[in-house]
XYZ file of C-alpha atoms in Angstrom:
189
model
C -22.442 58.007 31.342
C -19.974 56.097 33.377
C -18.949 52.593 32.307
C -17.203 50.524 34.892
C -13.729 49.204 34.028
C -14.884 45.579 34.280
C -17.723 46.261 31.848
C -15.241 47.786 29.421
C -13.006 44.739 29.804
C -15.853 42.279 29.131
C -17.149 44.387 26.250
C -13.673 44.355 24.675
C -13.300 40.599 25.235
C -16.723 39.978 23.686
C -15.838 42.024 20.616
C -12.571 40.102 20.249
C -14.463 36.798 20.382
C -16.914 37.965 17.734
C -14.078 39.088 15.450
C -12.291 35.785 16.114
C -15.377 33.717 15.231
C -15.986 35.671 12.033
C -12.298 35.336 11.067
C -12.465 31.585 11.634
C -15.527 31.252 9.426
C -13.964 33.356 6.657
C -10.726 31.365 6.827
C -12.618 28.058 6.760
C -14.696 29.154 3.779
C -11.915 30.727 1.720
C -8.445 30.002 3.066
C -8.521 26.323 3.988
C -9.521 25.102 0.540
C -12.731 23.535 1.771
C -15.089 22.941 -1.138
C -18.760 22.567 -0.472
C -20.649 19.841 -2.269
C -23.130 21.419 -4.615
C -26.026 20.097 -6.648
C -24.068 19.403 -9.839
C -24.531 15.661 -9.223
C -28.141 15.982 -10.308
C -31.331 14.423 -9.084
C -32.783 10.928 -9.254
C -36.020 9.274 -8.280
C -35.154 7.254 -5.156
C -37.834 4.668 -5.910
C -36.421 4.147 -9.434
C -32.729 3.668 -8.617
C -32.876 0.201 -10.173
C -33.610 1.875 -13.496
C -31.144 4.737 -13.144
C -27.828 4.495 -14.968
C -24.958 4.116 -12.541
C -27.189 3.344 -9.575
C -28.817 0.297 -11.164
C -25.554 -1.588 -10.613
C -23.483 0.546 -8.234
C -19.751 0.126 -8.322
C -16.579 1.355 -9.932
C -16.240 2.474 -13.527
C -12.969 3.395 -15.187
C -13.488 6.559 -17.192
C -9.914 7.372 -18.169
C -6.283 6.677 -17.351
C -6.118 6.872 -13.571
C -9.673 8.183 -13.341
C -12.612 6.310 -11.887
C -16.229 6.934 -11.039
C -17.868 5.178 -8.117
C -21.641 5.069 -7.774
C -22.789 4.307 -4.240
C -26.296 3.824 -2.885
C -26.851 4.440 0.815
C -29.721 2.604 2.452
C -30.735 1.565 5.935
C -28.179 0.312 7.135
C -25.596 -0.305 4.448
C -23.765 1.121 1.516
C -23.959 -0.645 -1.813
C -21.403 -1.752 -2.879
C -20.126 -2.811 0.526
C -16.466 -2.850 -0.435
C -14.803 -0.692 -3.045
C -11.329 -1.360 -4.394
C -9.346 1.160 -6.363
C -5.751 1.499 -7.518
C -3.396 3.994 -5.919
C -2.513 7.131 -7.879
C -6.075 7.521 -9.056
C -8.632 10.282 -9.090
C -12.048 9.091 -8.007
C -15.366 10.839 -8.396
C -18.037 9.519 -6.053
C -21.720 9.775 -6.949
C -23.718 8.991 -3.832
C -27.455 8.933 -3.297
C -29.934 7.458 -0.842
C -32.917 5.271 -1.525
C -34.694 5.812 1.792
C -33.686 8.406 4.407
C -30.984 11.019 4.921
C -27.556 9.447 5.388
C -23.997 10.669 5.633
C -21.010 9.607 3.561
C -17.510 10.056 4.883
C -14.311 8.404 3.745
C -12.392 8.403 6.995
C -8.970 9.999 6.765
C -9.849 12.118 3.718
C -11.841 15.271 3.130
C -14.586 13.274 1.354
C -17.616 14.058 3.459
C -21.154 14.796 2.371
C -24.771 14.460 3.328
C -26.751 11.974 1.237
C -30.332 12.995 0.578
C -32.948 10.832 -1.175
C -33.470 12.169 -4.693
C -30.208 14.125 -4.738
C -26.855 12.915 -6.062
C -23.854 14.110 -4.100
C -20.762 14.362 -6.297
C -17.297 14.662 -4.831
C -13.820 13.971 -6.162
C -10.922 12.559 -4.168
C -7.360 11.655 -5.136
C -5.842 8.510 -3.663
C -2.071 8.603 -4.034
C -1.017 5.857 -1.636
C -2.323 2.366 -0.928
C -4.365 2.007 2.226
C -7.603 1.008 3.849
C -10.257 3.599 4.500
C -13.502 3.248 6.353
C -16.680 4.618 4.848
C -19.162 5.624 7.518
C -22.590 7.160 7.779
C -22.428 10.228 9.989
C -26.123 11.152 9.931
C -28.374 9.264 12.317
C -30.538 7.150 10.030
C -32.258 4.731 12.396
C -31.710 2.006 14.956
C -28.926 0.291 12.950
C -27.040 3.500 12.182
C -24.097 2.555 14.384
C -23.297 -0.400 12.117
C -23.645 1.402 8.797
C -20.154 1.294 7.399
C -18.205 0.060 4.432
C -14.602 -0.048 3.343
C -12.476 1.377 0.592
C -9.306 -0.482 -0.296
C -6.681 1.412 -2.268
C -4.211 -1.074 -3.699
C -0.940 -0.941 -5.534
C -1.784 -0.839 -9.252
C 0.218 -4.053 -9.768
C -1.975 -5.870 -7.188
C -5.216 -4.628 -8.586
C -7.683 -6.741 -10.564
C -11.205 -6.149 -11.660
C -14.301 -8.195 -10.957
C -16.398 -8.400 -14.081
C -19.854 -8.556 -12.548
C -19.894 -5.130 -10.945
C -17.353 -3.137 -12.917
C -17.499 -1.452 -16.261
C -14.741 0.037 -18.318
C -16.056 2.934 -20.351
C -12.953 4.638 -21.612
C -9.249 5.173 -21.318
C -6.621 2.600 -22.014
C -4.747 0.027 -20.009
C -6.063 -2.407 -17.473
C -9.149 -1.654 -15.465
C -8.331 -2.483 -11.906
C -11.407 -1.729 -9.880
C -13.405 -4.052 -7.712
C -16.596 -3.474 -5.842
C -18.699 -6.075 -4.123
C -22.108 -5.477 -2.655
C -22.339 -6.919 0.810
C -24.815 -4.709 2.669
C -26.096 -5.381 6.143
C -25.115 -3.964 9.467
C -21.670 -5.473 9.458
C -20.709 -3.685 6.243
C-alpha cells in the first residue's frame, strides 16, 4: 500500500497534536498544582438554608489565628454577604452554596473558582497575603440578571481591620477578630 507523502505529513502532525493535547491535560491535572473542588463541603437543603448553621447568617468567622471561614449564599442575582472584608496574611476557607439555581463563584485574580450547585457546599481555601480589592463574580449563566451578579472582597491591613458585630462570629483563636461582611444583595452587588 502506497501512502502519499502529504498524507504521511498530516498523519504525523495529527499524532503530534494528540500527544500535545494529552500532555497539556496531564500537566494541568498534575504539574500545575490545580486542585479540584470535591464534595468534602457536604450537602444542605437549599430550602432550609435559614436553619443551616453557617448559612443562616452568612459571613466571616474567625476560627484561629490568621484563619477565617466565610459562608456565602449565591442566589439570583447576588451573593450574600455582598461585601466581605478580611485581614491580609490570612487563610480563608470559603463555604459556598446556592439557594436556587446553578451559579459560579470566582474570586478574580486568585485561583478560587468553583461551581455552586443547590444542595451542595463547595469548599475551597485561599491565602490572602497582601491587601487588595478582589471582585467576586458568578461565571455560570443563572438568568436574566446574571451580568450584574457580583460582589467584592476587601483584604485590608490587619491594623486597619475591624469587625462588625451583627454578621461576624469569633469561634476560636486569640487576638482581635477583624472580619466584616455586609449583606447587600441585588444586581449592583
